[in-house]
Short mmCIF file of N, CA and C in Angstrom, two decimals:
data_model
loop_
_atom_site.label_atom_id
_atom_site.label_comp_id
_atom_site.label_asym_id
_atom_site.label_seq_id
_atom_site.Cartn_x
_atom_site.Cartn_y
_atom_site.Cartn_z
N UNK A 175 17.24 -5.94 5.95
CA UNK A 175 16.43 -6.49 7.00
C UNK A 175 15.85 -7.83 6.53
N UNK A 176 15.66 -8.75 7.09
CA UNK A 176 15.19 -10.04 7.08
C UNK A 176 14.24 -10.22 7.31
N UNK A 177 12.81 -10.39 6.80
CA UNK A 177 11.80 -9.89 6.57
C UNK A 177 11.10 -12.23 7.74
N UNK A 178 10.64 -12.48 8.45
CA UNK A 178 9.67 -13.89 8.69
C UNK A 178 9.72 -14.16 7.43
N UNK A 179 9.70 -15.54 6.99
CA UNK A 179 9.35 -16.33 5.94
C UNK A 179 8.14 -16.14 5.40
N UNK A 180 7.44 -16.16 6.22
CA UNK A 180 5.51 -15.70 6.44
C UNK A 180 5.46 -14.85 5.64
N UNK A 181 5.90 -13.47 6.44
CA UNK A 181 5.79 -12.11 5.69
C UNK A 181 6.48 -12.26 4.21
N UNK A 182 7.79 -12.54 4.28
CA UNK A 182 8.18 -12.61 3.14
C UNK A 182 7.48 -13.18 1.93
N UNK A 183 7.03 -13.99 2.36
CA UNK A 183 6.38 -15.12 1.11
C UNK A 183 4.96 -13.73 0.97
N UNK A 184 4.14 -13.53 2.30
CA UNK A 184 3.11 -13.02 1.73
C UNK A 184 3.23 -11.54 0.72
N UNK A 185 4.85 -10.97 1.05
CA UNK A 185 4.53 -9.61 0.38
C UNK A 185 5.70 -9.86 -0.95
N UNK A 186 5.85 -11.04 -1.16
CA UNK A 186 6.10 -11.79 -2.84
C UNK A 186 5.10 -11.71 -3.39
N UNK A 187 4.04 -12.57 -2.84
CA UNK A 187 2.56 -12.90 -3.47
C UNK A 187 1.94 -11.48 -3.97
N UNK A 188 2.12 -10.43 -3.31
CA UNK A 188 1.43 -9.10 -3.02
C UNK A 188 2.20 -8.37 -4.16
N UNK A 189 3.87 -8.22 -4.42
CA UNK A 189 4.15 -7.72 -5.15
C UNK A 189 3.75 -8.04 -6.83
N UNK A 190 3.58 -9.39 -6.75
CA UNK A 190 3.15 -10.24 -7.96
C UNK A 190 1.54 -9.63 -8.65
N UNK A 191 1.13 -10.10 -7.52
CA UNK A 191 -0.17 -9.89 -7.78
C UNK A 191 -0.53 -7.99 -8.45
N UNK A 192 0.29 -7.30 -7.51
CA UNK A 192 -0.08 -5.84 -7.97
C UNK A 192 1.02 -5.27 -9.07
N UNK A 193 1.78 -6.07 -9.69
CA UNK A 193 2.64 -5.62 -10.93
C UNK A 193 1.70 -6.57 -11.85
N UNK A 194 1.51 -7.58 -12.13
CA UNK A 194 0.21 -8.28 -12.89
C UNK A 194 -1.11 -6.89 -13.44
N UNK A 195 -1.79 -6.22 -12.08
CA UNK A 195 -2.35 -5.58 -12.19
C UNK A 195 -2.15 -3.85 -13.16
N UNK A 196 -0.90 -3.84 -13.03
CA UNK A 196 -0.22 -2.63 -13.58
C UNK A 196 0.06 -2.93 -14.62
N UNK A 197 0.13 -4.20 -15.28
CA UNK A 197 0.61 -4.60 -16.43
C UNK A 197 -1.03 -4.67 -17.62
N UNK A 198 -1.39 -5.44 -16.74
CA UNK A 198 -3.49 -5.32 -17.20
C UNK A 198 -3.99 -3.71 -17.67
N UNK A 199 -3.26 -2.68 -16.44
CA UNK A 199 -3.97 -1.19 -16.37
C UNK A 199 -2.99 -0.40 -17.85
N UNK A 200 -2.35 -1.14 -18.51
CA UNK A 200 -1.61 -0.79 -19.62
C UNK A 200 -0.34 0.04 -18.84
N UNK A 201 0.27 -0.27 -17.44
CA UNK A 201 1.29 0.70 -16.86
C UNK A 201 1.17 1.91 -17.03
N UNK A 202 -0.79 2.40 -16.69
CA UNK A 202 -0.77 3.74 -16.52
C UNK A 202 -1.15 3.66 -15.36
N UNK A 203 -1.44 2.46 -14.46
CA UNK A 203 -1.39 3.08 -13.15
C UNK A 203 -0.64 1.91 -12.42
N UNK A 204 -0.46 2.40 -11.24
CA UNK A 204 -0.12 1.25 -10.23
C UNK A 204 0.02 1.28 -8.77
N UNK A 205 -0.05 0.41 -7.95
CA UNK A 205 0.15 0.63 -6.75
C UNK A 205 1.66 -0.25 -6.08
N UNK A 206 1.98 -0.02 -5.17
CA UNK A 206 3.50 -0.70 -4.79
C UNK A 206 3.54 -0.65 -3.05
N UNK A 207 3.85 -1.72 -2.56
CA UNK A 207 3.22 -1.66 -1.79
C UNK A 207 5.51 -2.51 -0.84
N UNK A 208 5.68 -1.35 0.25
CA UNK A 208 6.89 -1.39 0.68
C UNK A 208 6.87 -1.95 2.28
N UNK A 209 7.62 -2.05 3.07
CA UNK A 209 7.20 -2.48 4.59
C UNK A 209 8.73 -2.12 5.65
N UNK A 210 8.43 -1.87 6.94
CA UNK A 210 9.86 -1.67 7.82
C UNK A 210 8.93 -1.78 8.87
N UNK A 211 10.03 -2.00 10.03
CA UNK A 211 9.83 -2.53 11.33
C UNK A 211 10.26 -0.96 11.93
N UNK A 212 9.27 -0.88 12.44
CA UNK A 212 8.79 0.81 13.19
C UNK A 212 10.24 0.46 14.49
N UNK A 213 10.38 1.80 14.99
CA UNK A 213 11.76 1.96 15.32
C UNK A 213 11.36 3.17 16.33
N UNK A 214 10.60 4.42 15.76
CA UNK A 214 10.44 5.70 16.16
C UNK A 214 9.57 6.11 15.52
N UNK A 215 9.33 7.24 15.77
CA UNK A 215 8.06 8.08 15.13
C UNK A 215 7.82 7.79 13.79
N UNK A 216 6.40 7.97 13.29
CA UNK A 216 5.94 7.55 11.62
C UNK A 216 7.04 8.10 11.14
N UNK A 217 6.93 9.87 11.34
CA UNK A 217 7.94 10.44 10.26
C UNK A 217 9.11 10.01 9.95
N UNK A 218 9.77 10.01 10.86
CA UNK A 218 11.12 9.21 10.88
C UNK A 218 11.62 8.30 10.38
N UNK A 219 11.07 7.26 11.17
CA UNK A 219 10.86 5.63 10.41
C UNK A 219 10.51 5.89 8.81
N UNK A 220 9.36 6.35 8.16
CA UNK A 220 9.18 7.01 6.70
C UNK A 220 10.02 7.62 5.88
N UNK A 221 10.60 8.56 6.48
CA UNK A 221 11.67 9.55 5.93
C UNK A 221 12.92 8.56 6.04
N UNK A 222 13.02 7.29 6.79
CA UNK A 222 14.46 6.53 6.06
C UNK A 222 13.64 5.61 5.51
N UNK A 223 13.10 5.08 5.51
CA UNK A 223 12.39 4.15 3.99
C UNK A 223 12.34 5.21 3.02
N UNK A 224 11.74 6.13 3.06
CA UNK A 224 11.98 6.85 1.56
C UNK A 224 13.14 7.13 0.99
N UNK A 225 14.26 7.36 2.08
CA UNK A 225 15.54 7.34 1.63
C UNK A 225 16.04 6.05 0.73
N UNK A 226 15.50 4.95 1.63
CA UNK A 226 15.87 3.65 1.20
C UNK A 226 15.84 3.49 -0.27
N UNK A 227 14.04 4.03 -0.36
CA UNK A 227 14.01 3.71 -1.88
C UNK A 227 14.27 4.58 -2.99
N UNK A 228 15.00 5.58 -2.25
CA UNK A 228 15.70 6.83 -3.31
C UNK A 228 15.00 7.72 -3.78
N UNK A 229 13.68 8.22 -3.26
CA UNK A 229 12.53 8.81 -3.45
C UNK A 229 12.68 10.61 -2.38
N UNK A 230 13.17 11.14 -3.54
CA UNK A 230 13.30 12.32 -3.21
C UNK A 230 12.05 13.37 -2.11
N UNK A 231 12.54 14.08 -1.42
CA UNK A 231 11.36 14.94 -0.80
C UNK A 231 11.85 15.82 0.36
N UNK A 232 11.27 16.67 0.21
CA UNK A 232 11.50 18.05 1.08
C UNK A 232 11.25 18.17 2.68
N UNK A 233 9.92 17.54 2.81
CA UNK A 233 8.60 17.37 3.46
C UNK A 233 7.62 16.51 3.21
N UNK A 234 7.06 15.71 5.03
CA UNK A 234 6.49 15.01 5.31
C UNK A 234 5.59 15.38 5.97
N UNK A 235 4.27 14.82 5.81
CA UNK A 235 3.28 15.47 6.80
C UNK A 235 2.21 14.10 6.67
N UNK A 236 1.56 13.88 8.01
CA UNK A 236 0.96 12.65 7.96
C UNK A 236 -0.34 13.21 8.66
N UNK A 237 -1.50 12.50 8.23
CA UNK A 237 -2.78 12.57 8.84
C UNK A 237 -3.49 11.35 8.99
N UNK A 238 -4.26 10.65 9.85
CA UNK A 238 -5.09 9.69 9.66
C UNK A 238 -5.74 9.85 9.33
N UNK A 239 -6.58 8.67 8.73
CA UNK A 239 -6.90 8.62 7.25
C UNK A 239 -7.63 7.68 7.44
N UNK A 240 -8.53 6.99 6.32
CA UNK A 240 -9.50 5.41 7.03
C UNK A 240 -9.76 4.51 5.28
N UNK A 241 -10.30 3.49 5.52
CA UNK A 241 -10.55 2.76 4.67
C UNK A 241 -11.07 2.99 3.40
N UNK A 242 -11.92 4.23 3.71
CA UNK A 242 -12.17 4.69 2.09
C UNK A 242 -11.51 5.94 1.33
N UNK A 243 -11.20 6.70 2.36
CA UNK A 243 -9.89 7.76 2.06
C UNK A 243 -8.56 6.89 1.14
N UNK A 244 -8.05 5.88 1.92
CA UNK A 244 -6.78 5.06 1.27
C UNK A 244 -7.70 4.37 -0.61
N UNK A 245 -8.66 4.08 -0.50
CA UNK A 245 -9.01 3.02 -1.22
C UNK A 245 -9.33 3.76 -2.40
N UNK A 246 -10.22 5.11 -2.27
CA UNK A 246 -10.10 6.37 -3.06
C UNK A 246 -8.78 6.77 -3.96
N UNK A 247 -7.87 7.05 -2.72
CA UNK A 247 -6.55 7.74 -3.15
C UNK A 247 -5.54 6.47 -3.96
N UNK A 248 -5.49 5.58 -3.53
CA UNK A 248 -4.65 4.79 -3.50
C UNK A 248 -5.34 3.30 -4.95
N UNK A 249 -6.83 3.19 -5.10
CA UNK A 249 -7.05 2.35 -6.31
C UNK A 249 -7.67 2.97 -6.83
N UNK A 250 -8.32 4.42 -6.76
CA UNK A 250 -9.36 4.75 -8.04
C UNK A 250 -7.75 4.64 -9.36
N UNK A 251 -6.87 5.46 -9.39
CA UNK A 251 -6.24 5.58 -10.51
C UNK A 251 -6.33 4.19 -11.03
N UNK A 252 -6.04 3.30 -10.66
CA UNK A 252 -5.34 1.89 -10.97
C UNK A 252 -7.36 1.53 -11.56
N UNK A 253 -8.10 1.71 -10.71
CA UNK A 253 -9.74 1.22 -11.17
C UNK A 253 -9.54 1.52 -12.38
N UNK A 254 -9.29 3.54 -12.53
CA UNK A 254 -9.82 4.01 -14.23
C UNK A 254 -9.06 3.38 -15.13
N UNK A 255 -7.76 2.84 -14.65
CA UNK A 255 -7.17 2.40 -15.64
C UNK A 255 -7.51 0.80 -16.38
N UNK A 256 -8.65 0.79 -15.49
CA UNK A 256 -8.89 -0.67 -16.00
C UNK A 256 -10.17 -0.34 -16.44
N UNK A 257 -10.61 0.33 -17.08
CA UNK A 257 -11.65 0.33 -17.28
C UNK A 257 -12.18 0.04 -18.68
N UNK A 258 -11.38 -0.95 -19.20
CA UNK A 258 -11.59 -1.77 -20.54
C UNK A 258 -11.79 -3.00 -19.82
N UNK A 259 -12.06 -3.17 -18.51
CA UNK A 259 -12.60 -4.56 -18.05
C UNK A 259 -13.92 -4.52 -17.19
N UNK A 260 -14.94 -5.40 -17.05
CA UNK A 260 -16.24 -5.02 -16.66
C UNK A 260 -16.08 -5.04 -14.93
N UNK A 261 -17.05 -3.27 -14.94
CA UNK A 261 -17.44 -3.29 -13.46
C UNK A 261 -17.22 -4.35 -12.09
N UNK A 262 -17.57 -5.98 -12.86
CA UNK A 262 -17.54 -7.10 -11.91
C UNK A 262 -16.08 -6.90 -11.65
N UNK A 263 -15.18 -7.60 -12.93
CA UNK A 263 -14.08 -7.95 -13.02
C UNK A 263 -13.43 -6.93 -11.71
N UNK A 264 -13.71 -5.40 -12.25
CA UNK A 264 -12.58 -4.44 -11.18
C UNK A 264 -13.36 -4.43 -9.92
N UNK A 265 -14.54 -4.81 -9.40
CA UNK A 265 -14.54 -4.76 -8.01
C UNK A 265 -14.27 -6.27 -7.43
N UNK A 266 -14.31 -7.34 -8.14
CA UNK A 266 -13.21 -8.36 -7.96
C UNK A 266 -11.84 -8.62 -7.98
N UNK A 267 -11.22 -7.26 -8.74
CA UNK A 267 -10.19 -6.96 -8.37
C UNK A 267 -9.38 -6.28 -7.18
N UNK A 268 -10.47 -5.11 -7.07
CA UNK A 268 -10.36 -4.32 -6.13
C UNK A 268 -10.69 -5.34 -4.39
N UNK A 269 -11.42 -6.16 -4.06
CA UNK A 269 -11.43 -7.31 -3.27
C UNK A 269 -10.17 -7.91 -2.91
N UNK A 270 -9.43 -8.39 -4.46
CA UNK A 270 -8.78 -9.18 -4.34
C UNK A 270 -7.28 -8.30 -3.75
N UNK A 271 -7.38 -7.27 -3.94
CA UNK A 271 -6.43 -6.43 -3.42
C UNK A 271 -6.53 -6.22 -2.17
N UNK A 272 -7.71 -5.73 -1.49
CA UNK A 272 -8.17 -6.04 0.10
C UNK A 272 -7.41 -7.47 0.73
N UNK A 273 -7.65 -8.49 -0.01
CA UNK A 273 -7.04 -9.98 0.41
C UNK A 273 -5.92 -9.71 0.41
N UNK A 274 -5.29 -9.22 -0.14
CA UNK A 274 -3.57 -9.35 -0.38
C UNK A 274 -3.13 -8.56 1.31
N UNK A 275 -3.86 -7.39 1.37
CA UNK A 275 -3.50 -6.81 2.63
C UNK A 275 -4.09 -7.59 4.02
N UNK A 276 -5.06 -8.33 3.52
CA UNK A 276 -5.55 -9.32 4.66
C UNK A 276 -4.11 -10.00 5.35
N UNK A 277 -3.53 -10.60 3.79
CA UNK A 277 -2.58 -11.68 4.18
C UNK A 277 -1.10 -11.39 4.15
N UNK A 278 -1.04 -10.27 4.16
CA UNK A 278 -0.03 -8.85 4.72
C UNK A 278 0.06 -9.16 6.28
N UNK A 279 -1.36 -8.67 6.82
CA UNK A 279 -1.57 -8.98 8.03
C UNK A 279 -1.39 -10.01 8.88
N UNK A 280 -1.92 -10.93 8.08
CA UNK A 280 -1.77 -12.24 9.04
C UNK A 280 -0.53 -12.61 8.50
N UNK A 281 0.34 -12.59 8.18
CA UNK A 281 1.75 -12.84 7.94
C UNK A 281 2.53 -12.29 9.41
N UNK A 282 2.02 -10.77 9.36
CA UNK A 282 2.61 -10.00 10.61
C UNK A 282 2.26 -10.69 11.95
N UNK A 283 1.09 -11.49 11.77
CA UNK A 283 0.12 -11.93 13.20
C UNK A 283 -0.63 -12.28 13.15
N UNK A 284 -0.64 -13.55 13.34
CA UNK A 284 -1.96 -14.52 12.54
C UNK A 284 -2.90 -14.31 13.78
N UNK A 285 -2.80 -13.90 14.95
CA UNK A 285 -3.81 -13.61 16.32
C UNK A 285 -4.87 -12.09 15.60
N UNK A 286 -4.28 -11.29 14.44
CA UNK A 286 -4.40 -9.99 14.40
C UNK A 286 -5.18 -9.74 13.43
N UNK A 287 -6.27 -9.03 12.95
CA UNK A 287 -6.73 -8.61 11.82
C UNK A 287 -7.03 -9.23 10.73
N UNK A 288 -7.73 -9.99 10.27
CA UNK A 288 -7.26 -9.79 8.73
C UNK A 288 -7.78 -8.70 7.60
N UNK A 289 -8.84 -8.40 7.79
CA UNK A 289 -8.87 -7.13 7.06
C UNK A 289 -8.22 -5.39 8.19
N UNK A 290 -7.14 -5.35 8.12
CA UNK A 290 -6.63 -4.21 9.36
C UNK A 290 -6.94 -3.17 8.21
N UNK A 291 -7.58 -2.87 7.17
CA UNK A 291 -7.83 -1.68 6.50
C UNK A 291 -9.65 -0.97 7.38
N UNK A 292 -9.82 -2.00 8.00
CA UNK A 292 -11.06 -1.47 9.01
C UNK A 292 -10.94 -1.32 10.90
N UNK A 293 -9.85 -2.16 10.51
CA UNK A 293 -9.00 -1.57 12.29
C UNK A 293 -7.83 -0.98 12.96
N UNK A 294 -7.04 -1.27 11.59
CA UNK A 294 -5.29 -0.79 12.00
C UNK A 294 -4.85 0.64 11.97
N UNK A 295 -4.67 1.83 12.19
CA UNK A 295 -4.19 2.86 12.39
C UNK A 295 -3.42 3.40 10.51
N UNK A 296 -4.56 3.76 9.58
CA UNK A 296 -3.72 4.08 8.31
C UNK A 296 -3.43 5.83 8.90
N UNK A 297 -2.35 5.92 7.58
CA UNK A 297 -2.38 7.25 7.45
C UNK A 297 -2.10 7.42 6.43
N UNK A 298 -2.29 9.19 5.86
CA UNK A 298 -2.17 9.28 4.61
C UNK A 298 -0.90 10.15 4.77
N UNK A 299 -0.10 10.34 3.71
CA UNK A 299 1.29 10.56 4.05
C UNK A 299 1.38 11.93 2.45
N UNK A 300 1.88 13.08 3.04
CA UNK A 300 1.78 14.15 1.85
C UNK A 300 3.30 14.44 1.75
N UNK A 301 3.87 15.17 1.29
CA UNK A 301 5.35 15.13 1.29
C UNK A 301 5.31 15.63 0.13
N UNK A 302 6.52 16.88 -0.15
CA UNK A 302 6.94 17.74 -1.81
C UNK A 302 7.81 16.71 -2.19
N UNK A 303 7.48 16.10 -3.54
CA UNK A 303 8.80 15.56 -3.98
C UNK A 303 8.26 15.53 -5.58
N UNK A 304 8.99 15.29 -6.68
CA UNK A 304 8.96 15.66 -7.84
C UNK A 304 7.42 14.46 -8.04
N UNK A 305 7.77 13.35 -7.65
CA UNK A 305 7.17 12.03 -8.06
C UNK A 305 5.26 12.59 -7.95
N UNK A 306 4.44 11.83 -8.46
CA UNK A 306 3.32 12.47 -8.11
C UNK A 306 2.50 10.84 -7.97
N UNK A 307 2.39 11.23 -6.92
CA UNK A 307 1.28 9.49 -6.48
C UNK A 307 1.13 9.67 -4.98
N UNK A 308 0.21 9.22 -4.47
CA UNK A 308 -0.40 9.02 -3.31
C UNK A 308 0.64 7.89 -2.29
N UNK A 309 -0.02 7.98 -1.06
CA UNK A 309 1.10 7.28 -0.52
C UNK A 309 0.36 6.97 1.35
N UNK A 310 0.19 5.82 1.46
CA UNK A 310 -0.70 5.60 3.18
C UNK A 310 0.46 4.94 3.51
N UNK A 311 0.56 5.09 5.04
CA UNK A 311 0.99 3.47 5.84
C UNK A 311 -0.30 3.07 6.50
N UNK A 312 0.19 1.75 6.46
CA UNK A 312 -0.69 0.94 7.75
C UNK A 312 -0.05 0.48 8.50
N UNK A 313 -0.55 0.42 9.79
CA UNK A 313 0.31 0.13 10.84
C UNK A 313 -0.24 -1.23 11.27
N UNK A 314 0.68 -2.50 11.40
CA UNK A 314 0.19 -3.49 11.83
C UNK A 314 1.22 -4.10 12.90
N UNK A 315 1.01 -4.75 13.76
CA UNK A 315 1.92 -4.98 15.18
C UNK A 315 3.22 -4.33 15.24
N UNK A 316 4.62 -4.25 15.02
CA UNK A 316 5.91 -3.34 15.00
C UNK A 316 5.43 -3.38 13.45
N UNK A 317 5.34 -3.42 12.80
CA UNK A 317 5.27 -3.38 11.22
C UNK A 317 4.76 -1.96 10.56
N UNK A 318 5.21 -1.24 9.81
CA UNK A 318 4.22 -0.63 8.41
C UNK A 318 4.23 -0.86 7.43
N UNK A 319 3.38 -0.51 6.60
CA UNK A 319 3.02 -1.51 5.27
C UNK A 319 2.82 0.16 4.60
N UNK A 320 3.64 0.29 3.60
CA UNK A 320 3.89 2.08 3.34
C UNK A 320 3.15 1.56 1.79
N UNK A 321 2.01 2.12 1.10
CA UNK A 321 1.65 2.09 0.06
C UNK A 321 1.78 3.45 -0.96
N UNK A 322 2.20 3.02 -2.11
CA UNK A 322 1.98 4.19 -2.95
C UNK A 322 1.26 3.58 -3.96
N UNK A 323 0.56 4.60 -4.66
CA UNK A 323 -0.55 4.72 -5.62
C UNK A 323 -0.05 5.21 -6.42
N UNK A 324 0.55 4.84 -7.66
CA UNK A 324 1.35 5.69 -8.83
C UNK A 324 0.27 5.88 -10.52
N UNK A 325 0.25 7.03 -11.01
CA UNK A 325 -0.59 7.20 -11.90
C UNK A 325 -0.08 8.22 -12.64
N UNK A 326 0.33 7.38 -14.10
CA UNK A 326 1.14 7.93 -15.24
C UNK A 326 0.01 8.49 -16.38
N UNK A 327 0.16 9.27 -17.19
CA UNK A 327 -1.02 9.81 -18.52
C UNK A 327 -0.73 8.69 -19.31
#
């Protein structure tokens, strides 16, 4: 799929920025952050992106979910793992991660959101599969923005 220039460029910046971060957390945690143009139902649409990315699973089950549910599930691991850097530093991090999804957004629709983690439709996404990490979409105009939260010992 051929992703706008816009988008593209913004979820370069996004991938950069959150492998940087995983690299800082000593690659015991991380977040990864994937996207598809909605088609049909969450599940559906989900269950072939997960195919896409070769990510095994039995079962899908989705619930909505909100801004501090995702932010909980999805950066405490990646927070503790930084926690050889001061309080400021990781909630300036944790910000700067909010921005990245700002400009997620306005990539999708510069008329739309920029923080859509306080207006856009998340969900939290459960599913059996060997892998163990958390996992939201956000839904932004035809777009989802499928996040996983990965956290290694």
């Amino acid at each position: 799929m051929q992703l706008p220039i816009e988008l593209d460029n913004a979820l370069s910046f996004t991938h950069g920025f959150l492998k940087a971060l995983e690299i800082v957390a000593n690659r015991k945690a991380g977040i990864s952050v994937g996207i598809y143009k909605r088609n049909g139902t969450l599940e559906a649409d989900l269950a072939l992106h997960l195919k896409k990315c070769k990510i095994q699973y039995s079962t899908i089950k989705t619930s909505l979910s909100n801004r501090d549910e995702f932010i909980k599930k999805s950066w405490s691991p990646l927070d503790i793992s930084l926690s050889h850097l001061s309080p400021t530093v990781r909630e300036d991090l944790k910000w700067q991660f909010e921005e990245c999804v700002g400009l997620l957004s306005t990539a999708i629709d510069e008329r739309g959101p920029f923080n859509p983690l306080f207006s856009a439709p998340i969900h939290e996404v459960k599913f059996k599969s060997d892998n163990k990490c958390s996992l939201h979409t956000l839904e932004i105009g035809d777009w989802t923005l499928v996040f996983f939260g990965e956290h290694s010992a």
